[in-house]
Amino acid sequence: MITPRRSDNAPDDPGPALDSGDGARGLDVRDLVVRYRARTALDIPRLSFRPGITALTGSNGSGKTTLLKVCALLLRPAAGSVSLGNRGPDPDKRANLRRHREAIGYLPQAPDFPGHFTVHEAVTYAAWLRSVPRARRAETVRRVIDDLNLTEVTEARLRSLSGGNRQRAHIAQAVVHEPAVLLLDEPTTGIDVEHRMELRTYLARLGRTRCVVLSTHHTEDIELLADRVVSLREGRIVFDGTPAELTARADGGTDDGARSVERALNALSSGGNSRQDADGGAR
């Protein structure tokens, strides 16, 4: 078992991790602008995420990954702010940043973690980094590994795993500290059908009490999992509503479910029949 070190003076038990009961019930985005050189990558006047599952959709380059990175404080916007929901202003900016990071669990689209770590080591390391108290760290890691059906590969090295098992191990790293807000970039990519269904069941359970935002190209994720859909095109919100409201936009045809979702998303991506709520996408 590895013994990771943050610093020689790091405390063994830095205190409890923030969970969904600590008041951080979501995220509020206000007047957000992100630019890459002369191009505006995001322009979102107002957007709020609350407990439940929001599917973030849009074609490649629409701004999904950029928005998740800004919400995770990994990318600094040119203007605007992202703050924890249901919290009053805190004059201590450093405390605000710490609280925000503690409340967030983030899975990037292409996780980069050393492949020589075993599943157990990788999740334990994430728990330690995210300040899960030493007294309950082992039990927390075991529970997350069990919840994500990784028990049989717990001592396998990440580089030896199938793509699906490796993805679920990275998801375990993102959720091990029980974040109030979970940001997942294409979480079901590379996972076989059986494990994708298990993962959706797990995420649905988290979404009952936590704010889960996932970017996805899978129409089945929207049909079977999402409470809300936010669709981006060229960095702007072109739809914000329920899956039922989305499928109602699909013109013609008699197909239900994923096919209707696909038709509606194709129309939004192409610029046809687009709509943004009058309040700028707030919910």
CSV table of C-alpha atoms in Angstrom, one decimal:
chain,number,residue,atom,x,y,z
A,1,MET,CA,0.0,0.0,0.0
A,2,ILE,CA,1.4,3.4,-1.0
A,3,THR,CA,1.8,6.1,1.6
A,4,PRO,CA,1.2,9.4,-0.2
A,5,ARG,CA,2.4,12.7,1.3
A,6,ARG,CA,1.0,16.2,0.8
A,7,SER,CA,3.6,17.9,3.0
A,8,ASP,CA,5.6,17.1,6.1
A,9,ASN,CA,3.2,19.2,8.2
A,10,ALA,CA,-0.1,17.8,6.9
A,11,PRO,CA,-2.5,16.8,9.7
A,12,ASP,CA,-3.6,13.1,9.8
A,13,ASP,CA,-7.2,14.2,10.3
A,14,PRO,CA,-7.9,17.5,8.6
A,15,GLY,CA,-11.6,17.4,9.5
A,16,PRO,CA,-14.9,16.3,8.0
A,17,ALA,CA,-15.6,16.6,4.3
A,18,LEU,CA,-18.5,18.8,3.2
A,19,ASP,CA,-21.6,16.8,2.4
A,20,SER,CA,-25.0,17.7,1.0
A,21,GLY,CA,-26.3,18.6,4.4
A,22,ASP,CA,-23.8,21.4,4.9
A,23,GLY,CA,-25.9,23.9,3.0
A,24,ALA,CA,-24.1,23.8,-0.4
A,25,ARG,CA,-27.2,22.8,-2.3
A,26,GLY,CA,-26.0,23.6,-5.8
A,27,LEU,CA,-24.3,26.2,-8.0
A,28,ASP,CA,-25.2,29.6,-9.2
A,29,VAL,CA,-23.6,31.0,-12.4
A,30,ARG,CA,-23.9,34.7,-13.1
A,31,ASP,CA,-22.8,36.8,-16.1
A,32,LEU,CA,-20.2,34.2,-17.1
A,33,VAL,CA,-17.9,34.9,-20.0
A,34,VAL,CA,-15.0,32.7,-21.1
A,35,ARG,CA,-12.8,33.6,-24.0
A,36,TYR,CA,-10.1,31.8,-25.9
A,37,ARG,CA,-8.1,34.5,-27.6
A,38,ALA,CA,-10.7,36.4,-29.8
A,39,ARG,CA,-13.4,33.7,-29.6
A,40,THR,CA,-16.1,33.7,-26.9
A,41,ALA,CA,-16.3,30.1,-25.6
A,42,LEU,CA,-19.1,30.7,-23.1
A,43,ASP,CA,-21.6,33.5,-22.6
A,44,ILE,CA,-24.1,32.6,-19.9
A,45,PRO,CA,-26.0,35.4,-18.1
A,46,ARG,CA,-27.7,33.2,-15.6
A,47,LEU,CA,-27.8,29.5,-14.7
A,48,SER,CA,-28.5,27.6,-11.5
A,49,PHE,CA,-28.0,24.0,-10.7
A,50,ARG,CA,-29.9,22.4,-7.7
A,51,PRO,CA,-30.3,18.8,-6.4
A,52,GLY,CA,-31.3,16.4,-9.1
A,53,ILE,CA,-29.6,15.3,-12.3
A,54,THR,CA,-29.0,17.8,-15.1
A,55,ALA,CA,-27.8,16.5,-18.5
A,56,LEU,CA,-25.6,19.0,-20.2
A,57,THR,CA,-25.8,18.5,-24.0
A,58,GLY,CA,-24.5,20.1,-27.2
A,59,SER,CA,-22.2,19.2,-30.1
A,60,ASN,CA,-18.4,19.1,-29.8
A,61,GLY,CA,-17.1,22.5,-29.1
A,62,SER,CA,-20.4,23.9,-27.7
A,63,GLY,CA,-18.8,24.7,-24.3
A,64,LYS,CA,-19.9,21.7,-22.1
A,65,THR,CA,-16.4,20.8,-20.9
A,66,THR,CA,-15.5,24.5,-20.5
A,67,LEU,CA,-18.5,25.1,-18.3
A,68,LEU,CA,-17.8,22.1,-16.1
A,69,LYS,CA,-14.2,23.2,-15.6
A,70,VAL,CA,-15.3,26.7,-14.6
A,71,CYS,CA,-17.7,25.3,-12.1
A,72,ALA,CA,-14.9,23.1,-10.7
A,73,LEU,CA,-12.7,26.2,-10.4
A,74,LEU,CA,-10.2,24.7,-12.8
A,75,LEU,CA,-10.6,27.5,-15.4
A,76,ARG,CA,-10.8,31.2,-14.6
A,77,PRO,CA,-13.5,33.1,-16.6
A,78,ALA,CA,-12.9,36.5,-18.3
A,79,ALA,CA,-16.0,37.8,-16.4
A,80,GLY,CA,-18.7,36.6,-14.1
A,81,SER,CA,-18.9,34.2,-11.1
A,82,VAL,CA,-19.7,30.7,-10.0
A,83,SER,CA,-20.8,30.3,-6.4
A,84,LEU,CA,-22.3,27.6,-4.1
A,85,GLY,CA,-26.0,27.9,-3.9
A,86,ASN,CA,-28.0,28.6,-0.7
A,87,ARG,CA,-25.0,30.4,0.9
A,88,GLY,CA,-24.7,34.0,1.9
A,89,PRO,CA,-21.6,36.0,0.9
A,90,ASP,CA,-18.5,35.3,2.9
A,91,PRO,CA,-16.0,38.1,3.2
A,92,ASP,CA,-13.1,35.6,3.5
A,93,LYS,CA,-12.3,34.8,-0.2
A,94,ARG,CA,-9.9,32.1,0.8
A,95,ALA,CA,-12.6,30.3,2.9
A,96,ASN,CA,-15.0,30.6,0.0
A,97,LEU,CA,-12.5,28.9,-2.4
A,98,ARG,CA,-11.8,26.1,0.2
A,99,ARG,CA,-15.5,25.5,0.8
A,100,HIS,CA,-16.3,25.5,-2.9
A,101,ARG,CA,-13.5,22.9,-3.6
A,102,GLU,CA,-14.6,20.7,-0.7
A,103,ALA,CA,-18.2,20.7,-2.0
A,104,ILE,CA,-17.3,19.7,-5.6
A,105,GLY,CA,-16.6,16.3,-7.1
A,106,TYR,CA,-15.2,16.4,-10.6
A,107,LEU,CA,-14.6,13.8,-13.3
A,108,PRO,CA,-12.8,15.1,-16.3
A,109,GLN,CA,-13.5,13.7,-19.8
A,110,ALA,CA,-10.1,12.0,-20.0
A,111,PRO,CA,-8.9,11.3,-16.4
A,112,ASP,CA,-5.1,11.2,-16.1
A,113,PHE,CA,-4.0,9.2,-13.1
A,114,PRO,CA,-0.9,7.0,-12.7
A,115,GLY,CA,-1.8,3.5,-13.9
A,116,HIS,CA,0.4,1.7,-11.4
A,117,PHE,CA,-2.0,2.5,-8.6
A,118,THR,CA,-4.5,-0.2,-7.7
A,119,VAL,CA,-8.2,0.7,-7.5
A,120,HIS,CA,-8.0,0.6,-3.7
A,121,GLU,CA,-4.9,2.8,-3.6
A,122,ALA,CA,-6.3,5.3,-6.1
A,123,VAL,CA,-9.6,5.7,-4.3
A,124,THR,CA,-7.8,5.9,-0.9
A,125,TYR,CA,-5.5,8.6,-2.3
A,126,ALA,CA,-8.5,10.6,-3.5
A,127,ALA,CA,-10.1,10.3,-0.1
A,128,TRP,CA,-7.0,11.5,1.6
A,129,LEU,CA,-6.5,14.4,-0.8
A,130,ARG,CA,-10.2,15.4,-0.2
A,131,SER,CA,-9.8,15.4,3.6
A,132,VAL,CA,-12.0,12.4,4.4
A,133,PRO,CA,-11.2,11.9,8.1
A,134,ARG,CA,-8.7,9.2,8.9
A,135,ALA,CA,-11.1,7.4,11.3
A,136,ARG,CA,-13.6,6.7,8.6
A,137,ARG,CA,-11.5,6.7,5.5
A,138,ALA,CA,-11.2,2.9,5.1
A,139,GLU,CA,-14.9,2.4,5.5
A,140,THR,CA,-15.7,5.2,3.1
A,141,VAL,CA,-13.4,3.8,0.5
A,142,ARG,CA,-14.8,0.3,0.9
A,143,ARG,CA,-18.4,1.5,0.6
A,144,VAL,CA,-17.7,3.5,-2.6
A,145,ILE,CA,-15.8,0.6,-4.2
A,146,ASP,CA,-18.8,-1.7,-3.4
A,147,ASP,CA,-21.4,0.8,-4.6
A,148,LEU,CA,-19.6,1.0,-8.0
A,149,ASN,CA,-19.2,-2.8,-8.2
A,150,LEU,CA,-15.4,-2.7,-8.2
A,151,THR,CA,-14.9,-5.2,-5.4
A,152,GLU,CA,-13.5,-7.9,-7.6
A,153,VAL,CA,-10.8,-5.6,-9.1
A,154,THR,CA,-10.0,-3.7,-5.9
A,155,GLU,CA,-6.3,-4.9,-6.0
A,156,ALA,CA,-5.9,-4.6,-9.7
A,157,ARG,CA,-3.8,-1.9,-11.2
A,158,LEU,CA,-5.6,0.8,-13.1
A,159,ARG,CA,-3.6,0.2,-16.3
A,160,SER,CA,-4.7,-3.4,-16.3
A,161,LEU,CA,-8.4,-2.7,-16.1
A,162,SER,CA,-11.0,-2.6,-18.9
A,163,GLY,CA,-12.0,0.9,-20.0
A,164,GLY,CA,-15.3,0.5,-18.2
A,165,ASN,CA,-13.8,-0.6,-14.9
A,166,ARG,CA,-11.2,2.1,-15.1
A,167,GLN,CA,-13.9,4.8,-15.7
A,168,ARG,CA,-15.8,3.5,-12.7
A,169,ALA,CA,-12.6,3.7,-10.6
A,170,HIS,CA,-12.2,7.4,-11.6
A,171,ILE,CA,-15.9,8.0,-10.7
A,172,ALA,CA,-15.2,6.5,-7.3
A,173,GLN,CA,-12.4,9.0,-6.9
A,174,ALA,CA,-14.7,11.8,-7.7
A,175,VAL,CA,-17.4,10.8,-5.2
A,176,VAL,CA,-15.4,9.4,-2.3
A,177,HIS,CA,-15.6,12.6,-0.2
A,178,GLU,CA,-19.4,12.7,-0.6
A,179,PRO,CA,-19.6,16.0,-2.5
A,180,ALA,CA,-22.7,18.1,-2.5
A,181,VAL,CA,-22.1,18.9,-6.2
A,182,LEU,CA,-21.0,16.3,-8.7
A,183,LEU,CA,-19.7,17.4,-12.1
A,184,LEU,CA,-19.2,14.5,-14.5
A,185,ASP,CA,-17.8,15.0,-18.1
A,186,GLU,CA,-19.1,12.1,-20.3
A,187,PRO,CA,-19.2,9.6,-17.3
A,188,THR,CA,-20.9,6.7,-19.3
A,189,THR,CA,-18.4,6.8,-22.2
A,190,GLY,CA,-16.5,3.5,-22.5
A,191,ILE,CA,-18.7,1.5,-20.2
A,192,ASP,CA,-20.6,-1.5,-21.5
A,193,VAL,CA,-24.3,-1.7,-21.4
A,194,GLU,CA,-24.7,-3.7,-18.2
A,195,HIS,CA,-22.3,-1.5,-16.2
A,196,ARG,CA,-23.9,1.6,-17.7
A,197,MET,CA,-27.2,0.6,-16.3
A,198,GLU,CA,-25.7,0.0,-12.9
A,199,LEU,CA,-24.0,3.4,-13.0
A,200,ARG,CA,-27.2,5.1,-14.0
A,201,THR,CA,-28.9,3.5,-10.9
A,202,TYR,CA,-26.1,4.7,-8.7
A,203,LEU,CA,-26.2,8.3,-10.1
A,204,ALA,CA,-30.0,8.4,-9.8
A,205,ARG,CA,-29.6,7.6,-6.1
A,206,LEU,CA,-27.1,10.4,-5.7
A,207,GLY,CA,-29.4,12.8,-7.5
A,208,ARG,CA,-32.1,12.4,-4.9
A,209,THR,CA,-30.2,14.5,-2.5
A,210,ARG,CA,-27.3,16.0,-4.4
A,211,CYS,CA,-26.7,18.2,-7.4
A,212,VAL,CA,-25.4,16.1,-10.3
A,213,VAL,CA,-24.4,17.7,-13.6
A,214,LEU,CA,-23.3,15.4,-16.3
A,215,SER,CA,-22.3,16.2,-19.9
A,216,THR,CA,-23.4,13.4,-22.3
A,217,HIS,CA,-23.9,12.4,-25.9
A,218,HIS,CA,-25.9,9.4,-24.9
A,219,THR,CA,-29.6,10.0,-25.5
A,220,GLU,CA,-30.4,7.1,-23.2
A,221,ASP,CA,-28.8,9.1,-20.3
A,222,ILE,CA,-31.2,11.9,-20.9
A,223,GLU,CA,-34.2,9.6,-21.3
A,224,LEU,CA,-33.6,7.4,-18.4
A,225,LEU,CA,-31.6,9.6,-15.9
A,226,ALA,CA,-32.0,13.3,-16.3
A,227,ASP,CA,-34.5,15.5,-14.5
A,228,ARG,CA,-33.4,18.5,-16.6
A,229,VAL,CA,-31.6,19.2,-19.8
A,230,VAL,CA,-29.4,22.2,-20.6
A,231,SER,CA,-28.2,22.4,-24.2
A,232,LEU,CA,-25.4,24.6,-25.4
A,233,ARG,CA,-24.6,25.8,-28.8
A,234,GLU,CA,-21.5,28.0,-29.4
A,235,GLY,CA,-21.2,28.7,-25.7
A,236,ARG,CA,-24.8,29.9,-25.2
A,237,ILE,CA,-27.8,28.2,-23.7
A,238,VAL,CA,-30.4,27.2,-26.4
A,239,PHE,CA,-32.6,25.0,-24.3
A,240,ASP,CA,-33.2,24.6,-20.5
A,241,GLY,CA,-36.1,22.4,-19.5
A,242,THR,CA,-37.3,18.9,-18.7
A,243,PRO,CA,-36.7,15.9,-21.0
A,244,ALA,CA,-40.5,15.9,-21.7
A,245,GLU,CA,-40.3,19.5,-22.8
A,246,LEU,CA,-37.3,18.6,-25.0
A,247,THR,CA,-39.0,15.6,-26.7
A,248,ALA,CA,-42.1,17.7,-27.3
A,249,ARG,CA,-40.0,19.9,-29.6
A,250,ALA,CA,-39.3,16.9,-31.9
A,251,ASP,CA,-41.4,17.5,-35.0
A,252,GLY,CA,-43.2,14.7,-36.7
A,253,GLY,CA,-42.7,10.9,-36.3
A,254,THR,CA,-44.1,8.5,-33.8
A,255,ASP,CA,-40.9,7.3,-32.1
A,256,ASP,CA,-40.8,7.8,-28.3
A,257,GLY,CA,-37.9,8.1,-25.9
A,258,ALA,CA,-34.3,8.2,-27.2
A,259,ARG,CA,-35.3,8.8,-30.8
A,260,SER,CA,-37.3,11.8,-29.9
A,261,VAL,CA,-34.5,13.1,-27.7
A,262,GLU,CA,-32.1,12.6,-30.6
A,263,ARG,CA,-34.2,14.5,-33.1
A,264,ALA,CA,-34.7,17.4,-30.7
A,265,LEU,CA,-31.0,17.7,-29.9
A,266,ASN,CA,-30.1,17.5,-33.6
A,267,ALA,CA,-32.5,20.4,-34.2
A,268,LEU,CA,-30.9,22.4,-31.4
A,269,SER,CA,-27.4,21.7,-32.6
A,270,SER,CA,-28.2,22.8,-36.2
A,271,GLY,CA,-29.8,26.0,-35.0
A,272,GLY,CA,-33.4,25.1,-35.9
A,273,ASN,CA,-36.2,25.7,-33.5
A,274,SER,CA,-33.9,26.9,-30.7
A,275,ARG,CA,-35.2,28.5,-27.5
A,276,GLN,CA,-33.7,29.9,-24.4
A,277,ASP,CA,-35.9,30.6,-21.4
A,278,ALA,CA,-36.6,34.3,-21.0
A,279,ASP,CA,-34.8,34.5,-17.7
A,280,GLY,CA,-31.5,33.4,-19.3
A,281,GLY,CA,-31.5,29.8,-18.4
A,282,ALA,CA,-32.1,30.1,-14.6
A,283,ARG,CA,-33.9,27.3,-12.8
